[in-house]
mmCIF file of C-alpha atoms in Angstrom:
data_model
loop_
_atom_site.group_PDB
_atom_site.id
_atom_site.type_symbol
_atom_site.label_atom_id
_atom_site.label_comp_id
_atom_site.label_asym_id
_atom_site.label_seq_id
_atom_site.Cartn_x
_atom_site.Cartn_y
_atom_site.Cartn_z
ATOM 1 C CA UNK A 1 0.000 0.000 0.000
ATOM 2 C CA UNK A 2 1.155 3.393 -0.627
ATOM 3 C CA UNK A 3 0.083 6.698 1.009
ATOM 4 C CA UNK A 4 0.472 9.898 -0.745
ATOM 5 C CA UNK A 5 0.111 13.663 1.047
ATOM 6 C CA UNK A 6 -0.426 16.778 -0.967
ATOM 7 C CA UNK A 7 0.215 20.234 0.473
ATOM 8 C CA UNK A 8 -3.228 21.802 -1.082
ATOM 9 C CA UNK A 9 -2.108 25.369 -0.848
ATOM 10 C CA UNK A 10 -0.293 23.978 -4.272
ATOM 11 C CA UNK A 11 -1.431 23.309 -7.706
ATOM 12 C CA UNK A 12 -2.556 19.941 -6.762
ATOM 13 C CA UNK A 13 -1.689 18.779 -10.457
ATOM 14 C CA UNK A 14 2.264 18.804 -9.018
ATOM 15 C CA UNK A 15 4.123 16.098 -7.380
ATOM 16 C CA UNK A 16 3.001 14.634 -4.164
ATOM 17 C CA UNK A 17 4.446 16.502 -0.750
ATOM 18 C CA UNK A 18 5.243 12.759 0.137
ATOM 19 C CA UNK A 19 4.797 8.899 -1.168
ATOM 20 C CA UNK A 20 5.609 6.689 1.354
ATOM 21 C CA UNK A 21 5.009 2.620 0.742
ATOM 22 C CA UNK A 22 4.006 1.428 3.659
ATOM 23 C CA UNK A 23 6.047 -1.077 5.443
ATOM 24 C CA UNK A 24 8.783 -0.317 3.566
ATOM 25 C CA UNK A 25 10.651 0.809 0.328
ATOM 26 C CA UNK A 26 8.283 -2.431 -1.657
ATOM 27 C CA UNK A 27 8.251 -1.725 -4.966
ATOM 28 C CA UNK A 28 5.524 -4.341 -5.862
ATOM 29 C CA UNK A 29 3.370 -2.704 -2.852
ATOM 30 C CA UNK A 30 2.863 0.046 -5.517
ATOM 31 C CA UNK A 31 1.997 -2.670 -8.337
ATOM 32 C CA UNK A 32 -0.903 -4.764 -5.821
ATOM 33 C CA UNK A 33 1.608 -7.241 -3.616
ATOM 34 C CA UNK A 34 1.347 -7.077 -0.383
ATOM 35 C CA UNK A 35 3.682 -6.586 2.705
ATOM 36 C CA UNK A 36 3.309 -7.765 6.077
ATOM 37 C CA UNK A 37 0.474 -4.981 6.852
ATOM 38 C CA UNK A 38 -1.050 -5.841 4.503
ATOM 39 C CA UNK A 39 -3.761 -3.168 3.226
ATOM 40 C CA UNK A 40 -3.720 0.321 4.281
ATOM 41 C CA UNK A 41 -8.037 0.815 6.131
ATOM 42 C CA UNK A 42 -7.286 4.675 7.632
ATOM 43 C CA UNK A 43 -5.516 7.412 7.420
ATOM 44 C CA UNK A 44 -4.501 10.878 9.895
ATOM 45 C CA UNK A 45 -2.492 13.093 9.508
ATOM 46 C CA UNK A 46 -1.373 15.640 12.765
ATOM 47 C CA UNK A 47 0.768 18.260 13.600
ATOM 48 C CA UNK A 48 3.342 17.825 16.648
ATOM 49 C CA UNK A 49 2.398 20.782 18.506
ATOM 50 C CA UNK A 50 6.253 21.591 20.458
ATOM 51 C CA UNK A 51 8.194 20.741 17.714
ATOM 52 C CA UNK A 52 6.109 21.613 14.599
ATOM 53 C CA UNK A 53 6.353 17.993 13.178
ATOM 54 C CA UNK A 54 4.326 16.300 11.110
ATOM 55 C CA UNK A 55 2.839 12.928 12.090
ATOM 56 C CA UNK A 56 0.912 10.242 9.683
ATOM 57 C CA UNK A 57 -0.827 7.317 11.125
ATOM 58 C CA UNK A 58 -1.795 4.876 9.521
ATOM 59 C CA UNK A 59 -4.071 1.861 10.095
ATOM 60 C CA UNK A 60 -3.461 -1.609 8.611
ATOM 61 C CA UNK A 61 -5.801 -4.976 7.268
ATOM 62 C CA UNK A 62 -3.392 -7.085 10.088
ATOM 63 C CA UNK A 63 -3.869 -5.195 12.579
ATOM 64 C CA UNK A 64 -1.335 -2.673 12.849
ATOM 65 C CA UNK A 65 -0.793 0.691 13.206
ATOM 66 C CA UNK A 66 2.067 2.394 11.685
ATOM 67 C CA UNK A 67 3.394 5.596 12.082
ATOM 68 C CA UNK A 68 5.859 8.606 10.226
ATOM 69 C CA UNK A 69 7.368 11.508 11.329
ATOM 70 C CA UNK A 70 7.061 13.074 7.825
ATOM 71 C CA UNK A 71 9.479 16.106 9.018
ATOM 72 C CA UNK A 72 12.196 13.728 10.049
ATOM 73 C CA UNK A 73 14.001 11.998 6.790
ATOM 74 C CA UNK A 74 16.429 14.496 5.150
ATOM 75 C CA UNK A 75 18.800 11.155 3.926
ATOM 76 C CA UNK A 76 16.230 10.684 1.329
ATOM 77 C CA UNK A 77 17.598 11.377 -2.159
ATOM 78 C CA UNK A 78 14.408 11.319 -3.197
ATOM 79 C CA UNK A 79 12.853 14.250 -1.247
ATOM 80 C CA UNK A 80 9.056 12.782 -2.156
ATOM 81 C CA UNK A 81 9.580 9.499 -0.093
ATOM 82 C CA UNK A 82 9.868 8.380 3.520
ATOM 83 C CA UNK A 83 12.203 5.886 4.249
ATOM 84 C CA UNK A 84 11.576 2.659 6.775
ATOM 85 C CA UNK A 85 14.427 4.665 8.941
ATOM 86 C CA UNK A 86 13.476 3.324 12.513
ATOM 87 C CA UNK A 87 14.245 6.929 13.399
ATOM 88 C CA UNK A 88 11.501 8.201 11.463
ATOM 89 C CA UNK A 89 8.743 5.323 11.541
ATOM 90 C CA UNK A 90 7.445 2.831 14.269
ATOM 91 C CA UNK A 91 4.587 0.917 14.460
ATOM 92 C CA UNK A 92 2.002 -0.998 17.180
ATOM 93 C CA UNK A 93 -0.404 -4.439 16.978
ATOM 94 C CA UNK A 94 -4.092 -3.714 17.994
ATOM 95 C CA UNK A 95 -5.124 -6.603 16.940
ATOM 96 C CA UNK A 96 -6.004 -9.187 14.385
ATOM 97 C CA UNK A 97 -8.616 -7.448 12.716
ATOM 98 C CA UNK A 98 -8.778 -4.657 10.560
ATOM 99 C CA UNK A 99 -7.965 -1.591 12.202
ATOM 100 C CA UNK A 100 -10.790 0.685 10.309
ATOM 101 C CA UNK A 101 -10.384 4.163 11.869
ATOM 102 C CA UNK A 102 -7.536 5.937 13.352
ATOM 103 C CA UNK A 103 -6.858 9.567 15.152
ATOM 104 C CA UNK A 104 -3.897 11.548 16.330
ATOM 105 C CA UNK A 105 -3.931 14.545 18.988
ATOM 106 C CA UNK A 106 -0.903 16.209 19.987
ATOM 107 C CA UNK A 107 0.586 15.385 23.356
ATOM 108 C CA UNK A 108 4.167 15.270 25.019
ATOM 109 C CA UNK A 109 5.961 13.654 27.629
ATOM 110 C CA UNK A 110 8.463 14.048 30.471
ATOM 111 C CA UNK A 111 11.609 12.043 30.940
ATOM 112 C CA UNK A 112 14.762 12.425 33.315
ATOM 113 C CA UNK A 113 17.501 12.838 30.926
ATOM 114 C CA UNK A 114 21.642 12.324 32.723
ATOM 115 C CA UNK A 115 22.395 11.390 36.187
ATOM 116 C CA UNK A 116 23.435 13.263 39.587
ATOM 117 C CA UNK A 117 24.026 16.879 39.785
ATOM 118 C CA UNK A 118 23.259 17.142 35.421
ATOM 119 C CA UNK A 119 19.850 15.327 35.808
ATOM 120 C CA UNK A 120 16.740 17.083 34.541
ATOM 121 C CA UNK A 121 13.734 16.735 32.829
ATOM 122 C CA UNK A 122 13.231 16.820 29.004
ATOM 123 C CA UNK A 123 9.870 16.933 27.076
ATOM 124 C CA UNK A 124 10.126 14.089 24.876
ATOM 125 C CA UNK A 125 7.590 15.200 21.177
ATOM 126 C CA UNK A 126 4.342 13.169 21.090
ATOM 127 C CA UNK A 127 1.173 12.101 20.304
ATOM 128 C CA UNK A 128 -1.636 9.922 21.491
ATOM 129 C CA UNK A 129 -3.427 8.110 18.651
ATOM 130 C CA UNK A 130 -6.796 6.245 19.299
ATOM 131 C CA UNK A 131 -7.615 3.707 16.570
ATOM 132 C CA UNK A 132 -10.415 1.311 16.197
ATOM 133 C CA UNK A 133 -11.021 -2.302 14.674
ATOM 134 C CA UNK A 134 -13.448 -4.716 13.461
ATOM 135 C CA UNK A 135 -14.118 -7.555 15.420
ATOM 136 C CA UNK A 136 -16.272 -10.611 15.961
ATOM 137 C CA UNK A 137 -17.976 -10.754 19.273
ATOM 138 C CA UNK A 138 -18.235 -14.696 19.620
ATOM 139 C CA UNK A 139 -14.391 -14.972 18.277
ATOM 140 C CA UNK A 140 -13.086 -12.195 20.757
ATOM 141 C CA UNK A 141 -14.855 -13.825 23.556
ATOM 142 C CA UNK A 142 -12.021 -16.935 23.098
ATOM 143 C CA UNK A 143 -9.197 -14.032 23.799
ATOM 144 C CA UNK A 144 -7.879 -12.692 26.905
ATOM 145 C CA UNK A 145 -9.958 -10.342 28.702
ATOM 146 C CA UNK A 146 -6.907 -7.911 27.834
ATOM 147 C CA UNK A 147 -7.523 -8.394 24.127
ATOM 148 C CA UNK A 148 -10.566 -7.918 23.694
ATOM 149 C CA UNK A 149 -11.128 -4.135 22.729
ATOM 150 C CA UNK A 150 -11.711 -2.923 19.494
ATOM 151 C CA UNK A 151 -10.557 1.075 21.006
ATOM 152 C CA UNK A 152 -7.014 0.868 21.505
ATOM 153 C CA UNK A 153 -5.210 4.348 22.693
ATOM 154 C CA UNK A 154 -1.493 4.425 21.771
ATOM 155 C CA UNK A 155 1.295 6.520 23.043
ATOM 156 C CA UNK A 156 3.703 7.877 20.048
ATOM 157 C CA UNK A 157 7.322 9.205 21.185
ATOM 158 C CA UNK A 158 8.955 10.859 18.240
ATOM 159 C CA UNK A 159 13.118 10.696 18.121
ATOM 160 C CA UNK A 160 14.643 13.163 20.099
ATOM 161 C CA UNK A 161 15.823 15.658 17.142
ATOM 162 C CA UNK A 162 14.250 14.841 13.598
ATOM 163 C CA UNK A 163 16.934 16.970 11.584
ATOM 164 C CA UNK A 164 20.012 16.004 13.770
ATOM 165 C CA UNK A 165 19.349 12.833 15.831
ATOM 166 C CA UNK A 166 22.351 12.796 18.032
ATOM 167 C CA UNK A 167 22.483 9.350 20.192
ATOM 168 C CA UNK A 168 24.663 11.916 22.948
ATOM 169 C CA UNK A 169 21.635 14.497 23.075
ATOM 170 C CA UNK A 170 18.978 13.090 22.206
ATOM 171 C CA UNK A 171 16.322 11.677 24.855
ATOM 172 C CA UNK A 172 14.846 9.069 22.327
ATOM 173 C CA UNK A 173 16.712 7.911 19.143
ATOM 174 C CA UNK A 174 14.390 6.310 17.444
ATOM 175 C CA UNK A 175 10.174 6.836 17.066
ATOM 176 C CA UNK A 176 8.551 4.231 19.843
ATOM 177 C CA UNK A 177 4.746 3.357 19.884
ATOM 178 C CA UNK A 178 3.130 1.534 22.654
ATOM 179 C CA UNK A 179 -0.220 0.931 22.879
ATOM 180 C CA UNK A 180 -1.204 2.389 26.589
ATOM 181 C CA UNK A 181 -5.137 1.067 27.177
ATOM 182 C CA UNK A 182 -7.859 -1.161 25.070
ATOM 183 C CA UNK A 183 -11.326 -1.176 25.963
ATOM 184 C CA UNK A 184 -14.755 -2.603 24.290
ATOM 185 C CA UNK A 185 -17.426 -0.938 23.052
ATOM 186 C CA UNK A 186 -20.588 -3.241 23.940
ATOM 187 C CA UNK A 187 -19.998 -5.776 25.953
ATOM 188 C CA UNK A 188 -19.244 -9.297 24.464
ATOM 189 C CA UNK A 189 -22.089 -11.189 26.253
ATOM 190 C CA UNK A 190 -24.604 -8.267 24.862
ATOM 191 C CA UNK A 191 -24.786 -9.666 21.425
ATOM 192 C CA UNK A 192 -23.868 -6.463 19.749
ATOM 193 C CA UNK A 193 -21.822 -5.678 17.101
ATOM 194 C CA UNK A 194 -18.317 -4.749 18.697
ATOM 195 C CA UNK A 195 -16.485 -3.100 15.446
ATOM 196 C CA UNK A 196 -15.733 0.283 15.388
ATOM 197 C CA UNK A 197 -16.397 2.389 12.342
ATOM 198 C CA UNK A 198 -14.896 6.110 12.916
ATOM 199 C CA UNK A 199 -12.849 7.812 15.602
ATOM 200 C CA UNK A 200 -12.417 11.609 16.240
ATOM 201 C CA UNK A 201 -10.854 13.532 19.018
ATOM 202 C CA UNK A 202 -11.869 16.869 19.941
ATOM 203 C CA UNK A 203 -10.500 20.046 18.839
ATOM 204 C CA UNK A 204 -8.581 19.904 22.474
ATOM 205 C CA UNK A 205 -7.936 16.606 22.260
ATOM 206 C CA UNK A 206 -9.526 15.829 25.717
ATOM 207 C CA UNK A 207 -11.947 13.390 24.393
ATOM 208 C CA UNK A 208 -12.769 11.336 21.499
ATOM 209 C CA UNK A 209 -15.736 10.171 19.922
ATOM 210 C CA UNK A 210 -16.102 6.480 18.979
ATOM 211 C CA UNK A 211 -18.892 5.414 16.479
ATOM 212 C CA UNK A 212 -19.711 1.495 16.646
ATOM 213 C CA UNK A 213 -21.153 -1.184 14.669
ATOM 214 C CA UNK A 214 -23.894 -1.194 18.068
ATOM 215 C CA UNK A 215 -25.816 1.895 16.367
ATOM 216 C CA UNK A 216 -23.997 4.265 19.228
ATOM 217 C CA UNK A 217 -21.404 7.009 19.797
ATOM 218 C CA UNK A 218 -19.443 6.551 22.423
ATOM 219 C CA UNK A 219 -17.259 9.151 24.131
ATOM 220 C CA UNK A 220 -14.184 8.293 26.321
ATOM 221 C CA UNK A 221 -11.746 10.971 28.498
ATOM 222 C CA UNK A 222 -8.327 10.616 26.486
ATOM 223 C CA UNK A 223 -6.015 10.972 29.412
ATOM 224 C CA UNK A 224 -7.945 8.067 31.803
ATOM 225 C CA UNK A 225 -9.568 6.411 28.945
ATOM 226 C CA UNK A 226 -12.852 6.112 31.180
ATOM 227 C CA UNK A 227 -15.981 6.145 28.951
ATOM 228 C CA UNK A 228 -17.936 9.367 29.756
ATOM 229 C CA UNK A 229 -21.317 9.129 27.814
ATOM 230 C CA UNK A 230 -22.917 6.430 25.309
ATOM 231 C CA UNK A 231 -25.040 8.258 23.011
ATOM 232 C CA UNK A 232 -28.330 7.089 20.876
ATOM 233 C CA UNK A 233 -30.346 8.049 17.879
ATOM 234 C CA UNK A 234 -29.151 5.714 14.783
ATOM 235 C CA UNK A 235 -30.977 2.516 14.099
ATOM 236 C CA UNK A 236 -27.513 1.396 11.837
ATOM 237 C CA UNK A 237 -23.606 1.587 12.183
ATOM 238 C CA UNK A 238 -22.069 4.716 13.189
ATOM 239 C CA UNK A 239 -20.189 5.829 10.289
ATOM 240 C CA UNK A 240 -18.641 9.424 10.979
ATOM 241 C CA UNK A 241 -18.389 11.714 13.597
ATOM 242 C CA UNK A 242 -17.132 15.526 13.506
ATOM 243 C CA UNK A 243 -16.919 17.738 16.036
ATOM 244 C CA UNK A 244 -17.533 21.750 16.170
ATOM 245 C CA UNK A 245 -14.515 23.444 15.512
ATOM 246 C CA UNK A 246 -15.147 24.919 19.114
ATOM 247 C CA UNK A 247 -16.771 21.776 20.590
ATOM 248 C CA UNK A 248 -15.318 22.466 23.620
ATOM 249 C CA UNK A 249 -16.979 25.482 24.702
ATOM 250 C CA UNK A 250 -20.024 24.448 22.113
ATOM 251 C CA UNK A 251 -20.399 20.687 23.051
ATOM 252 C CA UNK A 252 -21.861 20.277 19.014
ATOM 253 C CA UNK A 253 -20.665 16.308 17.836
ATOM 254 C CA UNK A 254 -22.428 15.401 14.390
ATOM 255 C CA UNK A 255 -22.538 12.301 13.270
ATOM 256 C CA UNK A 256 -24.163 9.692 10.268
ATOM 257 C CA UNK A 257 -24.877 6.193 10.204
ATOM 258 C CA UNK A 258 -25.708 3.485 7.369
ATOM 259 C CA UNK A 259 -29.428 4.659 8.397
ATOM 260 C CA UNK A 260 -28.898 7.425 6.329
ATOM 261 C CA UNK A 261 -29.428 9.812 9.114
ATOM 262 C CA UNK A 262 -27.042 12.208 10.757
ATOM 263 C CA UNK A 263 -27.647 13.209 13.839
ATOM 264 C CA UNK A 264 -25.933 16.519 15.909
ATOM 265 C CA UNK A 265 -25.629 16.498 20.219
ATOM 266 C CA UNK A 266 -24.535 18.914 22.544
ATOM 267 C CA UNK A 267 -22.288 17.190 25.194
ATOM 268 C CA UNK A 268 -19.926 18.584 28.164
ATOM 269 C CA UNK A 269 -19.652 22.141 26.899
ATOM 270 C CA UNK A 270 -17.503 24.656 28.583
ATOM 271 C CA UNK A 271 -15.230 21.548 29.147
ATOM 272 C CA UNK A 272 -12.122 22.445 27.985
ATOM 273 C CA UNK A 273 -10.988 23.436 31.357
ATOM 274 C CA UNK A 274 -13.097 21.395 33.439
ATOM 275 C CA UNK A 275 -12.755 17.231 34.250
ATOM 276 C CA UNK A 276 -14.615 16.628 30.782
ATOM 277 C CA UNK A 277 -17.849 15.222 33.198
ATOM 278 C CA UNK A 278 -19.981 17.905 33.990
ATOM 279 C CA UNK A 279 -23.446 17.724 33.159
ATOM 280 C CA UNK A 280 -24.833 18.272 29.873
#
């Protein structure tokens, strides 16, 4: 599979911003073959707030989600592709199943850098992506009570200096994703559809928005991962969600379902600097 992203302030007629084959430089994953991913199912693309880095993720038919810091390759000869440079790409199993739907909100991280008197802390560039899967209710009832979200949130460290990675300086060397909490939609002895369809996180990236297979939104606190509402009104899958540009003051979440309806709510507004639970 190959992704391609366009800077559309250009003549979108010109060459791609970047092409990246993902897995890997695989030539015949540009001509149909397929690489150990296997598919690309999602796509998001976010900005690295402290360092001003871009960031895609992307979700995988195995499973997988893998991960670029588009800002980071300058070895390329080619200046239009990313290379597999563990530096500049990392990935992180969800699962077996698809993973359909995929998010990434800005974040960053503290970490004790040196040792006696020179110690001190250094914000280590990252993000927390949320992705969700497709999944069988009766098979994921044979896995470990661990495994058996569809909603996995994943911690993404970036390498310590994109343009100059310096194994001396730098806090982290390479990009690192781990995936930090799972959780399930419906439950498995409900009899409801457990795959996930869309993911979006707020504007503030405080909470996201999970649309399910179980004709619901769901919305979860991105820091504790606790869900905070479950939301009716479709009578079919959950297919998008989009939130307000100023959702967090607003509370406005739209979303459309395979019902052919879309329907908007109002939840936690004036949230932004609140515990994301007040009353609606």
């Amino acid at each position: 599979s190959v992704a391609v992203v366009r800077d559309m302030r250009c003549n979108p007629s010109s060459n791609p911003v970047y092409r990246i084959s993902i897995g890997g430089d695989n030539v015949q994953g540009f001509h149909g073959g397929r690489n150990k991913y296997g598919m690309l199912t999602s796509l998001a693309l976010s900005l690295q707030e402290s360092s001003q880095r871009m960031v895609l993720g992307c979700g995988m038919e195995n499973g997988s989600a893998v991960f670029y810091d588009l800002s980071g390759d300058r070895s390329c000869i080619n200046p239009w592709k990313v290379d597999s440079d563990s530096r500049f790409m990392c990935s992180a199993k969800l699962g077996k199943d698809p993973v359909l739907c995929l998010d990434l909100a800005s974040s960053s991280s503290t970490k004790r850098h040196g040792d006696g008197h020179n110690e001190r802390n250094l914000r280590v560039p990252s993000l927390v992506a949320v992705g969700g899967c497709a999944g069988d209710a009766e098979e994921a009832s044979e896995l470990p009570e661990q495994d058996q979200g569809t909603v996995s949130v994943i911690k993404v460290k970036l390498a310590g200096d994109a343009q100059q990675p310096n194994p001396q300086s730098a806090v982290c060397t390479t990009m690192k994703a781990s995936i930090r909490s799972k959780t399930q939609t419906c439950s498995l002895s409900s009899g409801g559809k457990i795959g996930v369809s869309t993911i979006r996180f707020r504007s503030d990236g405080r909470i996201f928005a999970v649309g399910g297979w179980d004709k619901r939104l769901r919305l979860f606190d991105r820091a504790s991962t606790i869900p905070l509402a479950i939301l009716h009104g479709h009578e079919d899958s959950v297919v998008a969600v989009d939130w307000s540009e100023n959702a967090a003051v607003s509370g406005l979440v739209a979303t459309g379902a395979s019902d052919g309806c879309i329907c908007v709510y109002r939840v936690f507004p004036h949230s932004s600097k609140g515990d994301g639970k007040q009353e609606t």
